[in-house]
Coordinates of C-alpha atoms in Angstrom, one line a residue:
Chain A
X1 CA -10.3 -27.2 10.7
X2 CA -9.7 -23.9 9.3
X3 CA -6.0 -23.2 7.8
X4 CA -5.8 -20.2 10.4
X5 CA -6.7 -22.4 13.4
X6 CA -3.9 -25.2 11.7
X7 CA -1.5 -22.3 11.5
X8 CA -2.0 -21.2 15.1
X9 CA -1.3 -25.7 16.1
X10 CA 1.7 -25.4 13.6
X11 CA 3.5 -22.3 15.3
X12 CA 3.0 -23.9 19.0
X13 CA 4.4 -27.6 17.7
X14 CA 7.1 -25.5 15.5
X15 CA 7.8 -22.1 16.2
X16 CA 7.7 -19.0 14.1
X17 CA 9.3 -19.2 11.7
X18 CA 8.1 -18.9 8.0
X19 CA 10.0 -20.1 5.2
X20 CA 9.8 -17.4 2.1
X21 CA 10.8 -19.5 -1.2
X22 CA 11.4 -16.4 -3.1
X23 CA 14.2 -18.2 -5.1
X24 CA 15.8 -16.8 -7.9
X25 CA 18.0 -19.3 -9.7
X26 CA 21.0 -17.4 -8.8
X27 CA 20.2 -18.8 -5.6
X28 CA 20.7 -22.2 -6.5
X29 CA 24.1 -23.5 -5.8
X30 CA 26.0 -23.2 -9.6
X31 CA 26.7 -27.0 -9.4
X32 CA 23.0 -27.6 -9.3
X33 CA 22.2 -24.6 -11.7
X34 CA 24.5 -26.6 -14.4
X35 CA 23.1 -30.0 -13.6
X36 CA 19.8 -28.9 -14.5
X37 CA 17.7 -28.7 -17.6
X38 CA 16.1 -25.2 -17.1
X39 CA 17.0 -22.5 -14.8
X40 CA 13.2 -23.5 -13.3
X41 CA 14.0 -26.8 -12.6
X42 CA 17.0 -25.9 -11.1
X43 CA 14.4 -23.9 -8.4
X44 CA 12.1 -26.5 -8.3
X45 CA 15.0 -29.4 -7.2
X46 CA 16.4 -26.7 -4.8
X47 CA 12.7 -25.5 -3.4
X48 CA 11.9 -29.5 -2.6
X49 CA 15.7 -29.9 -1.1
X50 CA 14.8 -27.1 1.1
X51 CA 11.2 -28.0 2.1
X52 CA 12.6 -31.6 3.1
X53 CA 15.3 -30.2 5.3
X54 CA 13.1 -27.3 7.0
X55 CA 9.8 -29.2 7.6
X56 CA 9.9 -29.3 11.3
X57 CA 11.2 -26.5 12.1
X58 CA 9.2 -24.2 9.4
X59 CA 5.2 -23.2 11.0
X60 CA 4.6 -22.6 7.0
X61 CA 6.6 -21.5 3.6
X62 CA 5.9 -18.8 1.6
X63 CA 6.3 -18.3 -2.3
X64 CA 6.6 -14.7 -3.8
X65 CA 5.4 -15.8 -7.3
X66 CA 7.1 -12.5 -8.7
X67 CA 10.1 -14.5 -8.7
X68 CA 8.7 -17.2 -10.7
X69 CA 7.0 -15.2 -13.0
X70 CA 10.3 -13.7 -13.9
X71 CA 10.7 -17.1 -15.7
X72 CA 7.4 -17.2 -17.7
X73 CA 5.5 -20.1 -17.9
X74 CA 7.7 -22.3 -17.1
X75 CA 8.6 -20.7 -13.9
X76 CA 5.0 -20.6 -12.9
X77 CA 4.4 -24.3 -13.4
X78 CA 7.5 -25.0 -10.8
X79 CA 5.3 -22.1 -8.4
X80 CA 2.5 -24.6 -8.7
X81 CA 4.6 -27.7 -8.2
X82 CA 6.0 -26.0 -5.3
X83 CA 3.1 -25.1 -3.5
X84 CA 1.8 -29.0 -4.3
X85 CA 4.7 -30.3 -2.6
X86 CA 4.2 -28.4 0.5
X87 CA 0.8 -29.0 0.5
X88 CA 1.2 -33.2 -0.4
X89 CA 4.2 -33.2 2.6
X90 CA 1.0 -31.9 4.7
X91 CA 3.0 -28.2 5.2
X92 CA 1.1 -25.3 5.2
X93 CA 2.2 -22.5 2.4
X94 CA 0.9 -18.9 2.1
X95 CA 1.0 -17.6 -1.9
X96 CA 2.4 -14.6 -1.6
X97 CA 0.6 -12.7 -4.7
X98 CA -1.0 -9.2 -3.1
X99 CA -3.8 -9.1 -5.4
X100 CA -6.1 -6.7 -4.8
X101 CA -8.8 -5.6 -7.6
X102 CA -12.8 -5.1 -7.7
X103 CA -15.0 -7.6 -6.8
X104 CA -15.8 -10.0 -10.3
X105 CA -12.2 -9.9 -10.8
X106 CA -11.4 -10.7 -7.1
X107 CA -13.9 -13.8 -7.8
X108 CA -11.3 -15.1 -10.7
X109 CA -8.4 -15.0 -9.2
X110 CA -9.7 -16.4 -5.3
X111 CA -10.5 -19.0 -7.9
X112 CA -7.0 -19.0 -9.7
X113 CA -5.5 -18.9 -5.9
X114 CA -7.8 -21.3 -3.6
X115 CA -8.5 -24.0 -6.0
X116 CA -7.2 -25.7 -9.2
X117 CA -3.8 -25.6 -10.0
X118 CA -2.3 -22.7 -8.1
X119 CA -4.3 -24.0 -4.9
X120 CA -2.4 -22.3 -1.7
X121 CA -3.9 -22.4 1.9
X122 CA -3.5 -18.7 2.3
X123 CA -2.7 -15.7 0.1
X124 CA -1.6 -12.1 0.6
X125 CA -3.8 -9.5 -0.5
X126 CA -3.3 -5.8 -0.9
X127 CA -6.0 -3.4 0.8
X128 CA -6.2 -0.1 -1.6
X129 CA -9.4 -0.6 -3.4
X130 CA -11.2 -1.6 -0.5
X131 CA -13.3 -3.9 1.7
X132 CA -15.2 -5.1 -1.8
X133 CA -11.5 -6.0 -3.3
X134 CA -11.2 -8.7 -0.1
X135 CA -14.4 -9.8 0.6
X136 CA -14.9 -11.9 -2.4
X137 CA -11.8 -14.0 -1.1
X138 CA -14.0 -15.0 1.7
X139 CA -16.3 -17.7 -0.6
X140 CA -13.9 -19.9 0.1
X141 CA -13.7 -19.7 4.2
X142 CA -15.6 -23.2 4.0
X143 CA -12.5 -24.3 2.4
X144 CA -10.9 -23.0 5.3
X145 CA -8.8 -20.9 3.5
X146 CA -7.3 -18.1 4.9
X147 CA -5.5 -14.0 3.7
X148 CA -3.3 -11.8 5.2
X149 CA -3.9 -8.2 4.2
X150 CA -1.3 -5.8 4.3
X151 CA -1.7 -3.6 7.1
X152 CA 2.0 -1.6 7.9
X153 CA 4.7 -3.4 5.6
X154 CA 8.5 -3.1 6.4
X155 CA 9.8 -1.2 3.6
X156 CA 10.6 2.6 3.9
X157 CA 7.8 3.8 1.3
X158 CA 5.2 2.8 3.7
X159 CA 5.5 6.2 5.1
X160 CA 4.5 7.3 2.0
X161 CA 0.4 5.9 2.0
X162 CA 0.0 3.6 4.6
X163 CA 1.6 5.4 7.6
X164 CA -0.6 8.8 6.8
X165 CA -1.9 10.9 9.6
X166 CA -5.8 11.1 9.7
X167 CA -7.6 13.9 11.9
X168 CA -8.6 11.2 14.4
X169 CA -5.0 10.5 15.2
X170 CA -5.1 7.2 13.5
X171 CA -2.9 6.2 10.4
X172 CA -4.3 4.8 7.3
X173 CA -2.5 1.8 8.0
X174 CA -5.1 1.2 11.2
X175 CA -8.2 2.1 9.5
X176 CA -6.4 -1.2 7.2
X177 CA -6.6 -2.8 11.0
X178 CA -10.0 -2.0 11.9
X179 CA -11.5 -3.3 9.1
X180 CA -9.8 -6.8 9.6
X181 CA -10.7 -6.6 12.9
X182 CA -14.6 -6.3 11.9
X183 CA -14.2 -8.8 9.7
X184 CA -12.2 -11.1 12.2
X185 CA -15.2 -10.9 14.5
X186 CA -17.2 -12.4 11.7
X187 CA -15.0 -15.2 10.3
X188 CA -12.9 -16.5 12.9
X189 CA -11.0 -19.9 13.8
X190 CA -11.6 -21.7 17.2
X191 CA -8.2 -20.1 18.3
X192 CA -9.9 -16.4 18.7
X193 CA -8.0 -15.6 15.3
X194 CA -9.3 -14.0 12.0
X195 CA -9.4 -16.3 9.0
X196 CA -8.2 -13.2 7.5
X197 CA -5.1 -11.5 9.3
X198 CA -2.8 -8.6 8.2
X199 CA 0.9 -8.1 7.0
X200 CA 2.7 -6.1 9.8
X201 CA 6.6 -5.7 9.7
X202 CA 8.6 -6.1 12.4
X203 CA 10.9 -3.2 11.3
X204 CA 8.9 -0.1 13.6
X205 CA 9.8 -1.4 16.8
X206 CA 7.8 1.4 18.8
X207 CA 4.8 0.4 17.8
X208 CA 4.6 -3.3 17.5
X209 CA 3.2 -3.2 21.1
X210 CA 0.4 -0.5 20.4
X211 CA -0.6 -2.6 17.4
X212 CA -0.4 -6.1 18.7
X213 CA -2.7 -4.6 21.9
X214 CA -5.4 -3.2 19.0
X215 CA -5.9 -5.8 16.9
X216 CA -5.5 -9.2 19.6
X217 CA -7.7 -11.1 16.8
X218 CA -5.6 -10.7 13.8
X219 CA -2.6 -13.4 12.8
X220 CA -0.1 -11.3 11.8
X221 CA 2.5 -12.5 8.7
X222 CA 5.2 -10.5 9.9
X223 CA 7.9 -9.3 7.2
X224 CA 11.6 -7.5 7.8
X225 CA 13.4 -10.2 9.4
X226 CA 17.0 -10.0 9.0
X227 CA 18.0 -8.4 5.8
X228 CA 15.7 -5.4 6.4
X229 CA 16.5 -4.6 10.0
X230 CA 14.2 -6.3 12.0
X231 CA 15.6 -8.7 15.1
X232 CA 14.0 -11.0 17.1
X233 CA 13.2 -9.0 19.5
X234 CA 10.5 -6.8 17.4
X235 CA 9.3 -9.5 16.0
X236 CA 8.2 -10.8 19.5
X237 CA 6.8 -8.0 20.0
X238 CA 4.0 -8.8 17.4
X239 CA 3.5 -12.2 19.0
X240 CA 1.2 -13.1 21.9
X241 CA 2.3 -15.8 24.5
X242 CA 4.6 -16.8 21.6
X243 CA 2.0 -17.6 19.2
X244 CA -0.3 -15.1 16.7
X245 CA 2.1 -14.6 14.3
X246 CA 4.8 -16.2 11.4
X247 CA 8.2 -14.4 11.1
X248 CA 9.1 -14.6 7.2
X249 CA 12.2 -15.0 6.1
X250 CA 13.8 -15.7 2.6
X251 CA 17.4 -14.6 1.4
X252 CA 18.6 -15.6 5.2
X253 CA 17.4 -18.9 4.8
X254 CA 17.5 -19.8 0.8
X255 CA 21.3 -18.2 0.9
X256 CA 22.6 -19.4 3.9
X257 CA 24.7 -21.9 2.1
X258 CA 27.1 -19.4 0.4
X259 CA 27.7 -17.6 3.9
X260 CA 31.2 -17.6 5.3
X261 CA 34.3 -19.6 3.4
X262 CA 32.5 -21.9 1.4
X263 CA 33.6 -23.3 -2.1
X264 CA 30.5 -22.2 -3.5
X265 CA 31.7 -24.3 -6.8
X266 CA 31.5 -27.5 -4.2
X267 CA 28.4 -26.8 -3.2
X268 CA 25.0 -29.0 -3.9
X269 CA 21.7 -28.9 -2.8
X270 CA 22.2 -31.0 0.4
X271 CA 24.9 -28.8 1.9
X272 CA 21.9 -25.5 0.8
X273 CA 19.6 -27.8 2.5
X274 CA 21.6 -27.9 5.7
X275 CA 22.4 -24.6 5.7
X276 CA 19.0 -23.4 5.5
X277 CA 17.8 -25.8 8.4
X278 CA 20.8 -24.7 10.7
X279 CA 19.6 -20.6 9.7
X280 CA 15.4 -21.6 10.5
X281 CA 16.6 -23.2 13.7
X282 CA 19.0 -20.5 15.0
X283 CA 16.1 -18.1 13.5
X284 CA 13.2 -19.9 15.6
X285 CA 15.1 -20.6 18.7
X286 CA 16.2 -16.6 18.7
X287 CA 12.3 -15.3 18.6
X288 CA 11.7 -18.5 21.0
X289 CA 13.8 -17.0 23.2
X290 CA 13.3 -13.4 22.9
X291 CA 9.3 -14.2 23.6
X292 CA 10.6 -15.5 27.0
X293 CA 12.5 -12.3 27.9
Chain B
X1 CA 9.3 7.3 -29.3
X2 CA 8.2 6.1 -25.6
X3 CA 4.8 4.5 -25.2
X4 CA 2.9 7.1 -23.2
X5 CA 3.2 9.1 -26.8
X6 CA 2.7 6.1 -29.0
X7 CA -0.9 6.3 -26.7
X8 CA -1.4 10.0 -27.3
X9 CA -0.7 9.6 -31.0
X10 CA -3.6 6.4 -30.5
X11 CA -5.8 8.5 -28.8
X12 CA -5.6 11.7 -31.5
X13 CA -5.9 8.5 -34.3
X14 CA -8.6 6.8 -33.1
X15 CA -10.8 7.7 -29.6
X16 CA -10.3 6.9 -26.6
X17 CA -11.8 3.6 -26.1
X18 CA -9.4 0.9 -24.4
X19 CA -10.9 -2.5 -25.1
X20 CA -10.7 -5.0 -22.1
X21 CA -10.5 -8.3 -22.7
X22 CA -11.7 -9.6 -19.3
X23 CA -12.5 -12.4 -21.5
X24 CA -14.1 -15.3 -19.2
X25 CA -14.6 -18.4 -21.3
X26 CA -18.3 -18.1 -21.0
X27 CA -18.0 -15.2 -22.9
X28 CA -16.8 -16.7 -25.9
X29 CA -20.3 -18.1 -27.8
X30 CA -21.2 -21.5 -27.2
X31 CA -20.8 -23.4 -30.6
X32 CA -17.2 -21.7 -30.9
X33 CA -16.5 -22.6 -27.1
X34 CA -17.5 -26.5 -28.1
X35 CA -14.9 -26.2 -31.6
X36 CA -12.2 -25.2 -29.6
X37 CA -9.7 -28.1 -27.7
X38 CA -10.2 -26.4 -24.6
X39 CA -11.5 -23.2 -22.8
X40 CA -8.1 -21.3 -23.1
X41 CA -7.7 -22.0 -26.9
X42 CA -11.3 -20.8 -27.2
X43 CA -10.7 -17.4 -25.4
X44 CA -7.7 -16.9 -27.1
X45 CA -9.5 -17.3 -30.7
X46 CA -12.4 -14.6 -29.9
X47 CA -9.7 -12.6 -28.5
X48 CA -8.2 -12.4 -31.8
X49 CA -11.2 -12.4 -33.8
X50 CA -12.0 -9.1 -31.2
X51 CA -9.0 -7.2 -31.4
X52 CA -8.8 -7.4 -35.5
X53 CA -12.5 -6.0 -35.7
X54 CA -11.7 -3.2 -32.9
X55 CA -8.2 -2.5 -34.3
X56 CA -9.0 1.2 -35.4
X57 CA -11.9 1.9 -33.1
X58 CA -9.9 1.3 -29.8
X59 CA -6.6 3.4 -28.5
X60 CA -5.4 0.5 -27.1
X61 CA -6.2 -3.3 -25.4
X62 CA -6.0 -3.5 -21.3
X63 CA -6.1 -7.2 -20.5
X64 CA -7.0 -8.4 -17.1
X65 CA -4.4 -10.9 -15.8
X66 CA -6.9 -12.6 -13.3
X67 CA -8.9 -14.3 -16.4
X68 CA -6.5 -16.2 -17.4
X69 CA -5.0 -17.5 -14.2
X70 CA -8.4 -18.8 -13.5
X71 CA -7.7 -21.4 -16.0
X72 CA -4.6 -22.2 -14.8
X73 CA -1.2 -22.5 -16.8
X74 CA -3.0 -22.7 -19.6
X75 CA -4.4 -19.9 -19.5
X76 CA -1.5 -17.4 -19.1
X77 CA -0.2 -19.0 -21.9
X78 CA -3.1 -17.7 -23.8
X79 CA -2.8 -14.1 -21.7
X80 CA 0.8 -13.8 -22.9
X81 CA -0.5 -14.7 -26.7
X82 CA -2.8 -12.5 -26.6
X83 CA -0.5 -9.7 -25.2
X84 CA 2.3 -10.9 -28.3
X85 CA -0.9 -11.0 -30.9
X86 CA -2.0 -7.3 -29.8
X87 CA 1.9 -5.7 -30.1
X88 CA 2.5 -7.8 -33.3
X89 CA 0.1 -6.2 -34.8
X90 CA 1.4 -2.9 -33.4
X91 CA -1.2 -2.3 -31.4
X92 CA -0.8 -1.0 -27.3
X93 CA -1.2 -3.0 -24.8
X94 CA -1.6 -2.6 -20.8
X95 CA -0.7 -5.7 -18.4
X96 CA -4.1 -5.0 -16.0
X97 CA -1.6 -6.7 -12.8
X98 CA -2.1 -4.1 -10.2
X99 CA 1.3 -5.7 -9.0
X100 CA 2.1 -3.1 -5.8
X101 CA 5.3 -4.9 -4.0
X102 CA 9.3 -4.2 -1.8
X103 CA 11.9 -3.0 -4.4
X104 CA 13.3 -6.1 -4.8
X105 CA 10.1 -8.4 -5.4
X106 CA 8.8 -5.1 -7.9
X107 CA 12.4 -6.0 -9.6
X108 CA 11.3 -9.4 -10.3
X109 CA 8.2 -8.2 -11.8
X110 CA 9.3 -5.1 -14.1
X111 CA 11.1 -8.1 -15.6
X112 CA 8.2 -10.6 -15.8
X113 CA 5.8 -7.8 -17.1
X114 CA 8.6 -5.7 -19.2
X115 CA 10.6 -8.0 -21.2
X116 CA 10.3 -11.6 -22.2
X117 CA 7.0 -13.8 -22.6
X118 CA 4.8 -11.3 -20.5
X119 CA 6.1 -8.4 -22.2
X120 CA 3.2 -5.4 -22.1
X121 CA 3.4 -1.9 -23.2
X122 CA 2.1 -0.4 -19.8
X123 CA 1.1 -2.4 -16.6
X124 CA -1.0 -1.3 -13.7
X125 CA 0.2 -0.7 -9.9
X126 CA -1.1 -0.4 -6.7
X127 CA 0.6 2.2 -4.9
X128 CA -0.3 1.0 -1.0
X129 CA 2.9 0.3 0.0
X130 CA 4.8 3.3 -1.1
X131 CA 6.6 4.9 -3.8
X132 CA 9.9 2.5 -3.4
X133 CA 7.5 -0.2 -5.0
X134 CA 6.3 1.9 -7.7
X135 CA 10.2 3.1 -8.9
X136 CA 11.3 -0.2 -9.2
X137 CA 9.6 -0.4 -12.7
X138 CA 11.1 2.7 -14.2
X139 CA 14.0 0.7 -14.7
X140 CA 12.4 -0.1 -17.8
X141 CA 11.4 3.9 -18.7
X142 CA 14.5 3.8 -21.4
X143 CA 12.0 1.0 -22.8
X144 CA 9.8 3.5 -23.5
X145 CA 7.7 1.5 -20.6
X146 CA 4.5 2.8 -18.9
X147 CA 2.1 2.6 -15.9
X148 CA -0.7 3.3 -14.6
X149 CA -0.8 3.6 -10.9
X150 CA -4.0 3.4 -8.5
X151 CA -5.4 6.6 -7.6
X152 CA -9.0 6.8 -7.1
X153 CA -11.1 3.6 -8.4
X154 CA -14.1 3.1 -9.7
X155 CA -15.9 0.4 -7.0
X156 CA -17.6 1.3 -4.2
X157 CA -15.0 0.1 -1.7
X158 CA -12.7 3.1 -2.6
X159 CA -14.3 5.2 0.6
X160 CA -12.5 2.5 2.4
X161 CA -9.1 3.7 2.4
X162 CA -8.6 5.7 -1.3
X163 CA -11.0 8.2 0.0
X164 CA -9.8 9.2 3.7
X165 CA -9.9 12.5 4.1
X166 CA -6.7 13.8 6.1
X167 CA -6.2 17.1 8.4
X168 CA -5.0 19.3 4.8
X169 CA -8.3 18.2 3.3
X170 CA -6.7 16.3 0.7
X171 CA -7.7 12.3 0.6
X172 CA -5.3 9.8 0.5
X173 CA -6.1 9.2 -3.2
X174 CA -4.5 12.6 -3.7
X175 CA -1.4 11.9 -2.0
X176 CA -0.7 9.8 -4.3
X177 CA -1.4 11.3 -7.3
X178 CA 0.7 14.1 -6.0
X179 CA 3.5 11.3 -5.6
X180 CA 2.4 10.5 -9.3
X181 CA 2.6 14.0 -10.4
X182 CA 5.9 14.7 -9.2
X183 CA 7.5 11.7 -10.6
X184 CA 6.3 13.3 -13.7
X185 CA 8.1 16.0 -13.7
X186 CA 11.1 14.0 -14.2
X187 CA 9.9 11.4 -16.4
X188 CA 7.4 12.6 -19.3
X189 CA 6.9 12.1 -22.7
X190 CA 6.6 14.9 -25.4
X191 CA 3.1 15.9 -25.3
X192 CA 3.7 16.8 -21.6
X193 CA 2.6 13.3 -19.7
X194 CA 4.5 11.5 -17.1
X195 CA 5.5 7.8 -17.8
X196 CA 3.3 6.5 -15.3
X197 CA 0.0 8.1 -15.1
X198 CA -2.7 7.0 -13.0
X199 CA -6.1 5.0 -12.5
X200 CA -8.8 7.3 -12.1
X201 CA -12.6 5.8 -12.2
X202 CA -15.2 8.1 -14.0
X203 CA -18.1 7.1 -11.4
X204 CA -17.5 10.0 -9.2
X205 CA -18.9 12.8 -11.4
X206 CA -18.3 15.8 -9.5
X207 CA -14.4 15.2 -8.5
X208 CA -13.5 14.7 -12.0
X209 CA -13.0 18.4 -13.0
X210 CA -10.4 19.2 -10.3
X211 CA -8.8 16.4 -10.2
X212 CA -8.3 16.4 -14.1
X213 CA -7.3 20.1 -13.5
X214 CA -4.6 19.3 -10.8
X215 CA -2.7 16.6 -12.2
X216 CA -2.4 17.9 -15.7
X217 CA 0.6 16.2 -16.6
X218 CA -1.2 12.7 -15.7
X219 CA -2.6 10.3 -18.1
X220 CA -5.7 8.6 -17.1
X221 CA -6.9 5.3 -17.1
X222 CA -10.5 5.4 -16.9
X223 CA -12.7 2.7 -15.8
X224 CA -16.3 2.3 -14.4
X225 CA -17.8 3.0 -18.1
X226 CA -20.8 1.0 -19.1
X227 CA -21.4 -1.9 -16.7
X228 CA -20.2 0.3 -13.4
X229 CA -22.3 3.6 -14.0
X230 CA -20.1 5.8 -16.2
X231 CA -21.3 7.6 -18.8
X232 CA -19.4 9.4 -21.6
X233 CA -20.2 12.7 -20.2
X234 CA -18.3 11.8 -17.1
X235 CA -15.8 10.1 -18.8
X236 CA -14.9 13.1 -20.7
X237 CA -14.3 15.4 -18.0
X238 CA -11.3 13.2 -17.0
X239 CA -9.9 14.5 -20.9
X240 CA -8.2 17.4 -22.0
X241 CA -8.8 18.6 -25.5
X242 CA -10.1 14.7 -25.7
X243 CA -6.7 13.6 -25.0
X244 CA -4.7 12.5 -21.6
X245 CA -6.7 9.5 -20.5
X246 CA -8.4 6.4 -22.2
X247 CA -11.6 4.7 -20.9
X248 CA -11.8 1.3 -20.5
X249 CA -14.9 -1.0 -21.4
X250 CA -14.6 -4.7 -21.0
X251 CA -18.2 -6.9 -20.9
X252 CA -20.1 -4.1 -22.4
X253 CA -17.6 -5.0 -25.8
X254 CA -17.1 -8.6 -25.0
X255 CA -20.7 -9.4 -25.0
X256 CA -22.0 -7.1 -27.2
X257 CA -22.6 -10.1 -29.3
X258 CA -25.2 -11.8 -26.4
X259 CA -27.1 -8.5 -26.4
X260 CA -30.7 -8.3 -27.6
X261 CA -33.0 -11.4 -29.3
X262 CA -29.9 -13.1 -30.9
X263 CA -29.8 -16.8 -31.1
X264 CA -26.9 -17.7 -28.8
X265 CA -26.7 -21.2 -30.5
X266 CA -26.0 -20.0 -33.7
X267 CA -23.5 -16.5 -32.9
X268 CA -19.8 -17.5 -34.3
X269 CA -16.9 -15.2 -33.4
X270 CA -17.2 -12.8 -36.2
X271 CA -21.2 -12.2 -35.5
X272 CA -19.3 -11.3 -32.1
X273 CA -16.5 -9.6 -33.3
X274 CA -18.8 -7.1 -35.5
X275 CA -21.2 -6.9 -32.6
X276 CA -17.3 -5.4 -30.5
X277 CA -16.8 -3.0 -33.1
X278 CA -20.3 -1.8 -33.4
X279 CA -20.3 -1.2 -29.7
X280 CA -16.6 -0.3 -29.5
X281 CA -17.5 2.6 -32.3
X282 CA -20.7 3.6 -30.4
X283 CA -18.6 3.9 -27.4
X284 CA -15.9 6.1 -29.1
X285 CA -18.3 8.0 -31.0
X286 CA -20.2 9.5 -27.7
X287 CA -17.1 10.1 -25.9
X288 CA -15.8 12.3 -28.5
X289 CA -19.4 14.0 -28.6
X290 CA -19.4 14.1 -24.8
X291 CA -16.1 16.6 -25.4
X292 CA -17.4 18.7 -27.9
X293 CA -20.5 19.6 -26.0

């Protein structure tokens, strides 16, 4: 089965949500930061403590390896050891790396991404070069692997590129759409989705509709949750009959822990754990319900 | 003196090649590859042996991130030796990442990329999702820190999206070297360029002119020489005065050595090394003809 058509089973047994492990070691509780022998480590034992907790009630995780970079080599071997563990547990986990570049070096690095030690079941890929930067990608759709391509992202610059005006009344950001949508009618799961879908935030509420009516065969990864504005209610919007789509969220969920009138000193990776399971509930139930209304 | 003048100075010094090491471990010849204890130690050996033969023949190194992570951990522990063994020696060095990202994530990686075991001289961007992940970086302009943005590429696939033509009759790819251009007015060096400058492919001959001629206070990363249908002539109409841009050439230099009736069996990394120079020289040589005609 292809990793989109496994998504699509995982949302309907789980929900929407989508776990984003974009944890900075300041995230950690300081007890467990102290306890640790690296800061890395530290991410790694809090990462796994999370993973355990949020399993079912998580459709899939995702890992912005920026913050792992951040803390060189070692940080990336606890990126690959965290995308392992999700993958060994049977999870599903999207590497969220936006590569885009021309084709030979798109080769390497669906190489670096969908096999070997970085092996993830989906990655994030960035559009700006072109059809040639995201086709290579596609060698390994017998894998089953799978992409989201970012289409209209939830931060305020997109107005700057991706939300241009074209003299057939369409954005850039669509012509992004269309393309996936060719594409989509080419490589597609069993479910009527893509293998590849697009990145679209939940943080333009007017148009979720108009774009989740255009493009019925893309899975969207939806980003803006929470911290940047978006609310349940646009991100059901993006969905269709509840399913189609994985709400990301990250600092909501990693921090949860030191919300309220915690002793933060008291704190340890069980009571993050908890935390975070108690926020991806409340966070799945809210677009559960909110696809109802 | 910040490194978008240290460049200028490398240019005026020595010609405006940029050598890419792209360097696949196939590259690296066949007895030498066998020595080594693995593929990564073997790529970062003919790296060296490369970069000390093209030390003054090329402006600077650009070194393609996506090589290395195809060979795992290991491997970007060679990209970040090779990065330390270029600026050790003094030389310049651009991080090819074409990280594009939200504020917060771009954060993460102006401090992967900037400082610490990554540490480049420039990195490259891709501007898609606005200029609020492109600022992000500056944060290490007091660094003396540079970039080289996504503008108009050298692959096919750039009609895609880079190429749109919107109702002004500008195309997206000058929206955002405008965006590039005024960021430059704030943020420039003493010979006039900005900071960040931007990638600009020398395959589309008869856009080079005017584009060279309207962003004037952008430095140019040129690639598409060699390999990808540049010539020098085009190459040089990207320059001013043979100065504000650098062209890139990867497997043209890398495998200079495989060229013509040599005996791959017998070719060592200094027959490969002088076979770099040679073609780093030629390179140079007709691109600084190319602007005198």
């Amino acid at each position: 089965m292809v990793n989109i058509d496994k998504l699509y089973e995982s949302v309907a047994a789980k929900g929407n949500v989508c776990v984003g492990l974009d944890t900075a070691a300041d995230y950690v509780p300081p007890a467990e930061r102290r306890k640790a022998a690296s800061d890395a480590e530290a991410v790694l034992g809090f990462n796994k403590a999370l993973i355990d907790a949020t399993f079912d009630a998580a459709a899939c995780y995702k890992v912005q390896i920026a913050y792992y970079e951040e803390m060189g080599i070692a940080g990336l071997s606890v990126y690959a050891k965290t995308l392992q563990y999700i993958r060994e547990k049977g999870g599903l986990v999207i590497a969220d790396i936006k590569r885009g570049d021309i084709a030979d070096t798109a080769t390497r690095y669906a190489k670096a991404h969908f096999a070997g030690e970085f092996e993830a079941d989906f990655v994030t890929l960035s559009p700006y070069m072109g059809m040639d930067s995201i086709e290579p990608w596609l060698q390994y759709a017998g894998a089953g692997k799978g992409a989201f391509v970012l289409m209209r992202t939830s931060n305020k610059g997109m107005r700057d590129f991706e939300y241009l005006a074209l003299p057939d009344n369409k954005r850039v950001y669509h012509k992004v759409g269309d393309k996936l949508s060719d594409l989509a009618t080419v490589h597609f799961g069993k479910y009527g989705y893509g293998l590849f879908g697009a990145v679209v935030g939940c943080t333009e509420r007017e148009e979720a509709a108009e774009i989740r009516a255009n493009y019925g065969n893309l899975f969207f990864l939806i980003p803006g949750y929470g911290a940047q504005g978006g609310a349940a209610d646009d991100a059901a919007l993006l969905l269709r009959d509840g399913n189609g789509g994985v709400v990301n969220a990250s600092r909501s969920i990693l921090k949860a822990w030191s919300a309220g009138s915690v002793d933060e000193s008291k704190a340890d990776n069980t009571f993050a754990a908890e935390a975070a399971r108690k926020a991806a509930v409340e966070m799945r139930d809210a677009i559960l319900d909110a696809v109802k209304r």
